[in-house]
Tab-separated table of C-alpha atoms and ligand atoms in Angstrom:
chain	number	residue	atom	x	y	z
L	53	MET	CA	-0.161	-0.027	-0.077
L	54	ALA	CA	1.528	3.210	-1.058
L	55	ASP	CA	2.091	6.082	1.472
L	56	THR	CA	1.840	4.296	4.626
L	57	ARG	CA	4.043	4.199	7.772
L	58	HIS	CA	3.926	1.421	10.122
L	59	VAL	CA	5.708	0.892	13.310
L	60	ILE	CA	5.766	-2.870	13.619
L	61	SER	CA	9.159	-3.348	14.577
L	62	LEU	CA	12.091	-1.157	15.585
L	63	ARG	CA	14.122	-2.886	12.771
L	64	ASP	CA	12.090	-1.152	10.194
L	65	LEU	CA	12.886	2.378	11.663
L	66	THR	CA	15.720	4.588	10.100
L	67	ASP	CA	17.654	6.130	12.520
L	68	ALA	CA	16.107	9.487	11.780
L	69	ASP	CA	12.703	8.220	12.254
L	70	LEU	CA	13.746	6.785	15.625
L	71	ALA	CA	15.399	9.891	16.726
L	72	TRP	CA	12.342	12.125	15.444
L	73	MET	CA	9.722	9.892	17.701
L	74	VAL	CA	12.020	10.243	20.815
L	75	ARG	CA	12.409	13.947	20.253
L	76	ARG	CA	8.713	14.656	19.477
L	77	ALA	CA	7.757	12.727	22.619
L	78	GLY	CA	9.914	15.021	24.519
L	79	GLU	CA	8.156	18.181	22.714
L	80	ILE	CA	4.780	16.613	23.628
L	81	ALA	CA	5.527	15.989	27.245
L	82	VAL	CA	6.239	19.667	27.635
L	83	ASP	CA	2.720	20.566	25.728
L	84	PRO	CA	0.598	17.503	25.641
L	85	THR	CA	-2.461	19.127	24.545
L	86	ALA	CA	-1.558	18.874	20.755
L	87	ARG	CA	-3.755	21.998	20.112
L	88	HIS	CA	-3.656	21.866	16.304
L	89	GLU	CA	-5.228	18.579	16.392
L	90	PRO	CA	-3.142	16.906	13.308
L	91	LEU	CA	-5.388	13.821	13.298
L	92	ARG	CA	-8.789	15.646	13.228
L	93	GLY	CA	-11.218	13.626	10.897
L	94	ARG	CA	-9.044	10.348	11.180
L	95	VAL	CA	-10.462	7.255	12.710
L	96	ILE	CA	-8.170	4.776	14.754
L	97	GLY	CA	-8.844	1.276	15.512
L	98	VAL	CA	-7.356	0.054	18.976
L	99	TYR	CA	-7.350	-3.707	18.741
L	100	PHE	CA	-6.151	-5.592	22.058
L	101	THR	CA	-6.460	-9.133	22.576
L	102	LYS	CA	-4.293	-8.970	25.668
L	103	THR	CA	-4.569	-6.991	28.889
L	104	SER	CA	-3.274	-3.482	28.834
L	105	THR	CA	-3.440	-0.356	31.200
L	106	ARG	CA	-0.694	1.646	29.983
L	107	THR	CA	-0.426	1.062	26.203
L	108	ARG	CA	-4.153	0.914	25.502
L	109	THR	CA	-4.903	3.856	27.522
L	110	SER	CA	-2.042	6.057	25.928
L	111	PHE	CA	-2.662	5.392	22.245
L	112	THR	CA	-6.419	6.010	22.980
L	113	THR	CA	-5.981	8.928	25.029
L	114	GLY	CA	-3.165	10.169	22.550
L	115	ALA	CA	-5.378	9.654	19.235
L	116	LEU	CA	-8.224	11.663	20.860
L	117	ARG	CA	-6.008	14.461	22.145
L	118	LEU	CA	-4.537	14.569	18.405
L	119	GLY	CA	-8.174	15.106	17.157
L	120	ALA	CA	-8.821	11.699	15.861
L	121	ARG	CA	-11.727	9.543	16.785
L	122	VAL	CA	-11.043	5.920	18.180
L	123	ILE	CA	-12.833	2.660	17.641
L	124	THR	CA	-11.811	-0.062	20.310
L	125	TYR	CA	-11.957	-3.773	20.074
L	126	GLY	CA	-11.580	-6.145	22.513
L	127	PRO	CA	-10.388	-9.933	22.278
L	128	GLY	CA	-14.188	-10.921	21.859
L	129	ASP	CA	-15.447	-8.432	19.351
L	130	LEU	CA	-14.026	-9.085	15.713
L	131	GLN	CA	-15.357	-11.916	13.483
L	132	LEU	CA	-12.077	-13.214	13.724
L	133	ASN	CA	-13.613	-15.245	16.586
L	134	THR	CA	-16.146	-17.074	14.504
L	135	GLY	CA	-13.525	-18.023	11.849
L	136	GLU	CA	-13.209	-15.022	9.454
L	137	SER	CA	-9.609	-14.863	8.189
L	138	LEU	CA	-7.150	-12.153	9.218
L	139	GLU	CA	-6.730	-11.445	5.753
L	140	ASP	CA	-10.281	-10.646	5.116
L	141	THR	CA	-10.493	-8.862	8.464
L	142	ALA	CA	-7.578	-6.730	7.490
L	143	ARG	CA	-9.284	-5.655	4.031
L	144	VAL	CA	-12.211	-4.718	5.579
L	145	LEU	CA	-10.663	-2.760	8.650
L	146	GLY	CA	-7.991	-1.204	6.083
L	147	GLY	CA	-10.659	0.082	3.964
L	148	MET	CA	-12.625	2.003	6.852
L	149	LEU	CA	-9.810	2.871	9.258
L	150	ASP	CA	-6.855	5.329	8.843
L	151	GLY	CA	-4.782	3.325	11.572
L	152	LEU	CA	-4.839	0.323	13.638
L	153	VAL	CA	-3.035	-0.211	17.097
L	154	ILE	CA	-2.683	-3.982	17.914
L	155	ARG	CA	-1.595	-6.071	20.710
L	156	THR	CA	-1.789	-9.752	20.066
L	157	ALA	CA	0.108	-12.712	21.483
L	158	GLY	CA	1.174	-13.388	18.104
L	159	ASP	CA	4.249	-12.932	15.940
L	160	PRO	CA	4.683	-9.665	14.006
L	161	ASP	CA	3.827	-11.534	10.718
L	162	GLU	CA	0.224	-11.298	11.465
L	163	MET	CA	0.690	-7.494	11.891
L	164	ARG	CA	2.468	-7.314	8.549
L	165	LEU	CA	-0.321	-8.982	6.859
L	166	ILE	CA	-2.748	-6.554	8.205
L	167	ALA	CA	-0.349	-3.899	7.397
L	168	GLU	CA	-0.712	-4.829	3.668
L	169	TYR	CA	-4.172	-3.456	3.791
L	170	CYS	CA	-4.199	-0.734	6.527
L	171	PRO	CA	-2.581	2.790	6.043
L	172	ALA	CA	-0.871	2.619	9.442
L	173	VAL	CA	-0.433	-0.278	11.922
L	174	VAL	CA	1.626	-0.072	15.445
L	175	ASN	CA	2.469	-2.914	17.129
L	176	ALA	CA	1.339	-2.440	20.790
L	177	MET	CA	3.046	-5.505	21.926
L	178	SER	CA	3.729	-8.737	20.244
L	179	ALA	CA	5.324	-11.802	21.259
L	180	ASP	CA	8.656	-11.011	20.473
L	181	GLU	CA	9.077	-7.202	20.499
L	182	HIS	CA	7.355	-3.995	22.305
L	183	PRO	CA	8.549	-1.534	19.988
L	184	THR	CA	6.329	1.356	21.489
L	185	GLN	CA	7.603	0.794	25.136
L	186	ALA	CA	11.144	1.126	24.038
L	187	LEU	CA	10.286	4.552	22.289
L	188	ALA	CA	8.635	5.474	25.692
L	189	ASP	CA	11.786	4.480	27.400
L	190	LEU	CA	14.254	6.238	25.442
L	191	ALA	CA	12.247	9.328	25.478
L	192	THR	CA	12.078	9.221	29.289
L	193	LEU	CA	15.783	8.754	29.173
L	194	ARG	CA	16.415	11.699	26.986
L	195	ALA	CA	14.114	13.813	29.150
L	196	ARG	CA	16.067	13.014	32.290
L	197	PHE	CA	19.459	12.915	31.011
L	198	GLY	CA	19.203	15.437	28.146
L	199	ARG	CA	20.906	12.973	25.775
L	200	LEU	CA	20.916	9.303	25.086
L	201	ASN	CA	24.551	8.790	23.896
L	202	GLY	CA	26.852	7.402	26.293
L	203	LEU	CA	24.023	6.294	28.692
L	204	ARG	CA	24.779	2.971	30.549
L	205	LEU	CA	21.600	0.682	31.225
L	206	LEU	CA	21.732	-2.577	33.444
L	207	TYR	CA	18.459	-4.448	32.610
L	208	VAL	CA	17.542	-6.909	35.184
L	209	GLY	CA	14.921	-9.880	34.550
L	210	GLU	CA	13.281	-11.762	31.754
L	211	GLY	CA	14.684	-11.309	28.143
L	212	ASN	CA	11.120	-10.498	27.104
L	213	ASN	CA	9.525	-8.364	24.480
L	214	THR	CA	10.612	-5.239	26.282
L	215	ALA	CA	14.022	-6.325	26.617
L	216	ALA	CA	14.068	-7.230	22.814
L	217	ALA	CA	12.700	-3.834	21.978
L	218	LEU	CA	15.684	-2.083	24.137
L	219	ALA	CA	18.356	-4.209	22.719
L	220	LEU	CA	17.130	-3.095	19.271
L	221	ALA	CA	16.738	0.559	20.035
L	222	LEU	CA	19.435	1.693	22.517
L	223	PRO	CA	22.620	0.406	20.964
L	224	ARG	CA	21.580	2.726	17.841
L	225	PHE	CA	22.848	5.709	19.883
L	226	PRO	CA	26.817	5.811	20.125
L	227	GLY	CA	28.359	5.365	23.467
L	228	THR	CA	25.677	3.425	25.201
L	229	ALA	CA	26.252	0.424	27.005
L	230	ILE	CA	23.212	-2.155	27.806
L	231	GLU	CA	23.715	-5.173	29.758
L	232	PHE	CA	21.294	-7.662	30.255
L	233	ARG	CA	21.276	-9.797	33.449
L	234	THR	CA	18.596	-12.489	32.683
L	235	PRO	CA	18.061	-15.726	34.444
L	236	LYS	CA	19.649	-18.867	32.625
L	237	GLY	CA	16.819	-20.094	30.347
L	238	TYR	CA	15.080	-16.773	30.216
L	239	GLY	CA	17.358	-14.863	28.261
L	240	LEU	CA	17.236	-12.598	25.039
L	241	ALA	CA	16.387	-14.740	21.947
L	242	PRO	CA	19.724	-15.429	20.416
L	243	LYS	CA	18.677	-13.520	17.145
L	244	VAL	CA	17.968	-10.532	18.911
L	245	LEU	CA	21.190	-10.535	20.735
L	246	ALA	CA	23.088	-10.782	17.763
L	247	GLU	CA	21.406	-8.195	15.919
L	248	ALA	CA	21.861	-5.950	19.050
L	249	ARG	CA	25.470	-6.774	18.776
L	250	THR	CA	25.905	-5.919	15.338
L	251	LEU	CA	24.133	-2.580	16.067
L	252	ALA	CA	26.628	-2.254	18.872
L	253	GLY	CA	29.514	-2.661	16.569
L	254	ARG	CA	28.038	-0.341	13.874
L	255	TYR	CA	27.198	2.574	16.345
L	256	GLY	CA	30.141	2.347	18.655
L	257	SER	CA	28.000	0.983	21.618
L	258	TRP	CA	27.959	-2.124	23.790
L	259	VAL	CA	25.706	-4.829	24.485
L	260	GLY	CA	26.253	-7.987	27.013
L	261	GLU	CA	24.281	-10.449	28.297
L	262	ARG	CA	24.790	-12.516	31.804
L	263	HIS	CA	22.919	-14.907	33.672
L	264	ASP	CA	23.975	-14.038	37.159
L	265	MET	CA	23.833	-11.046	39.428
L	266	GLU	CA	27.952	-10.828	40.194
L	267	SER	CA	30.092	-8.010	39.370
L	268	LEU	CA	27.405	-5.561	38.501
L	269	PRO	CA	28.555	-2.930	36.069
L	270	GLU	CA	28.321	0.816	36.619
L	271	ALA	CA	25.090	1.983	35.087
L	272	ASP	CA	23.053	5.188	34.896
L	273	VAL	CA	19.672	3.161	35.117
L	274	VAL	CA	18.915	-0.183	36.415
L	275	TYR	CA	15.651	-1.566	34.718
L	276	GLY	CA	13.299	-3.998	36.021
L	277	THR	CA	10.630	-6.026	34.340
L	278	ARG	CA	7.901	-8.375	35.743
L	279	TRP	CA	8.518	-12.027	36.125
L	280	ASN	CA	5.434	-12.891	34.474
L	281	THR	CA	5.307	-11.038	31.020
L	282	THR	CA	2.003	-10.205	29.755
L	283	GLY	CA	0.480	-12.893	27.695
L	284	THR	CA	3.103	-15.710	28.630
L	285	SER	CA	3.155	-18.563	31.039
L	286	LYS	CA	6.155	-20.612	32.267
L	287	THR	CA	6.240	-24.252	31.728
L	288	ASP	CA	8.711	-25.067	34.533
L	289	PRO	CA	6.682	-24.996	37.844
L	290	ASN	CA	9.981	-24.221	39.773
L	291	TRP	CA	10.542	-20.929	37.646
L	292	ARG	CA	10.724	-18.592	40.828
L	293	ARG	CA	13.764	-20.435	41.988
L	294	ASP	CA	15.477	-19.218	38.928
L	295	PHE	CA	14.269	-15.658	39.241
L	296	ALA	CA	14.630	-14.975	42.689
L	297	PRO	CA	18.408	-13.744	42.471
L	298	PHE	CA	17.230	-11.251	40.002
L	299	GLN	CA	15.088	-9.150	42.404
L	300	VAL	CA	15.977	-5.582	42.227
L	301	ASN	CA	16.308	-4.437	45.784
L	302	ALA	CA	18.079	-2.069	47.896
L	303	ALA	CA	21.274	-3.926	48.084
L	304	VAL	CA	21.119	-4.138	44.068
L	305	MET	CA	20.740	-0.341	43.714
L	306	ALA	CA	23.554	0.237	46.273
L	307	ARG	CA	25.971	-1.613	44.094
L	308	CYS	CA	24.826	0.890	41.269
L	309	PRO	CA	25.147	4.247	42.932
L	310	GLY	CA	23.673	6.988	41.480
L	311	ALA	CA	21.588	5.005	39.010
L	312	PHE	CA	17.761	5.592	38.652
L	313	PHE	CA	15.294	2.860	38.534
L	314	MET	CA	13.045	2.163	35.601
L	315	HIS	CA	10.200	-0.468	35.019
L	316	ASP	CA	8.102	-0.892	32.235
L	317	LEU	CA	5.108	-1.903	34.632
L	318	PRO	CA	2.828	-3.351	35.842
L	319	ALA	CA	5.168	-4.110	38.817
L	320	HIS	CA	4.699	-6.885	41.499
L	321	ARG	CA	6.290	-5.357	44.644
L	322	GLY	CA	8.253	-8.106	46.268
L	323	GLU	CA	8.922	-10.176	43.292
L	324	GLU	CA	10.995	-8.412	40.533
L	325	VAL	CA	11.379	-5.377	42.553
L	326	THR	CA	11.037	-4.219	46.150
L	327	ALA	CA	8.606	-1.376	47.264
L	328	ASP	CA	11.349	0.550	48.600
L	329	VAL	CA	12.983	0.517	45.300
L	330	LEU	CA	9.825	1.124	43.227
L	331	ASP	CA	8.402	3.826	45.241
L	332	GLY	CA	11.850	5.431	46.233
L	333	PRO	CA	13.533	8.493	45.275
L	334	ALA	CA	15.817	6.909	42.350
L	335	SER	CA	12.497	5.407	40.711
L	336	ILE	CA	11.320	7.178	37.683
L	337	ALA	CA	8.969	4.425	36.629
L	338	PHE	CA	5.942	6.299	36.832
L	339	GLU	CA	7.383	9.146	34.928
L	340	GLN	CA	8.382	6.727	32.308
L	341	ALA	CA	4.667	5.349	32.622
L	342	ARG	CA	3.573	8.940	31.630
L	343	PHE	CA	6.024	8.958	28.512
L	344	LYS	CA	3.763	5.942	27.244
L	345	LEU	CA	1.320	8.650	26.286
L	346	HIS	CA	3.755	11.340	25.018
L	347	SER	CA	5.386	8.565	22.760
L	348	ALA	CA	2.228	6.987	21.729
L	349	MET	CA	1.195	10.658	20.086
L	350	ALA	CA	4.637	11.115	18.531
L	351	VAL	CA	4.122	7.536	16.947
L	352	LEU	CA	0.494	8.366	15.929
L	353	GLU	CA	1.746	11.680	14.427
L	354	TRP	CA	4.835	10.096	12.877
L	355	CYS	CA	2.563	7.460	11.126
L	356	LEU	CA	-0.451	9.703	10.035
L	357	ALA	CA	0.352	13.384	10.140
L	358	ARG	CA	4.077	13.846	9.629
V	16	CP	N1	4.233	-1.631	29.802
V	16	CP	C1	3.086	-1.947	29.235
V	16	CP	O1	3.087	-2.189	27.971
V	16	CP	O2	1.978	-1.734	30.053
V	16	CP	P1	0.467	-2.358	29.652
V	16	CP	O3	0.602	-3.784	29.701
V	16	CP	O4	-0.283	-1.995	30.950
V	16	CP	O5	0.309	-1.767	28.550
């Protein structure tokens, strides 16, 4: 389809696209009213088959603030449930909607099929990548530090879709360092880690992964994520035993002096992070959550109004 812009994977974005969305999110954070309503007259579909508080609200609120109208679909709403094919669904929705924001448990190929028929498709989290989370995270970091180049991030927890998105985004900024500390058996997908290391070689950044919590690196940010990633379950009944050493608590933060704490949320206090860290002075997790709205607006503007 001609003249379309999708955000399905960060791999698809040029450096300029990525930088534009991060910068634009920062501008919107300063003035989120979007008074000129660049999406006035547009209709955006928001189709979520998995639970969401932040992403669904941010894209819905963001589209409304940008002047669009919104149709929301939950997991039981579309005729997909009664056997209509994804392709037919996409052909119909693409003929009526200006954009579609999608969260599924499926792989991005489903979104790419929809994107063949729909002018703008946004991946609001698929099984293997959460690109708009990373955009919000980068915008949060840029607002907090005034730059992205040279920042050092220590990620602690499962190598999930948020981790994948960070691995595909942060190494594109020169001088950054991102170290993943993931439980053995729950690390980054090897393909994603290899891609991230290739990016690091190209941009002069650094990417590493270890499966322990020894010898933590110096970090500007410690990043936590829930142990049960949305839409997933673990087959090993003893999985908590593997995750327990990876809790971010005061002792971990003390080993990273001066670091801020980020979390993609939702959080489970007492599991992946203790309450004193999540609710403590170093935490910028709720500022980060607010950036979900600013970055969603930037994504929608980039897709439909730039
Ligand atoms: N971080 C995130 O994607 O939150 P939700 O699942 O609530 O959208």
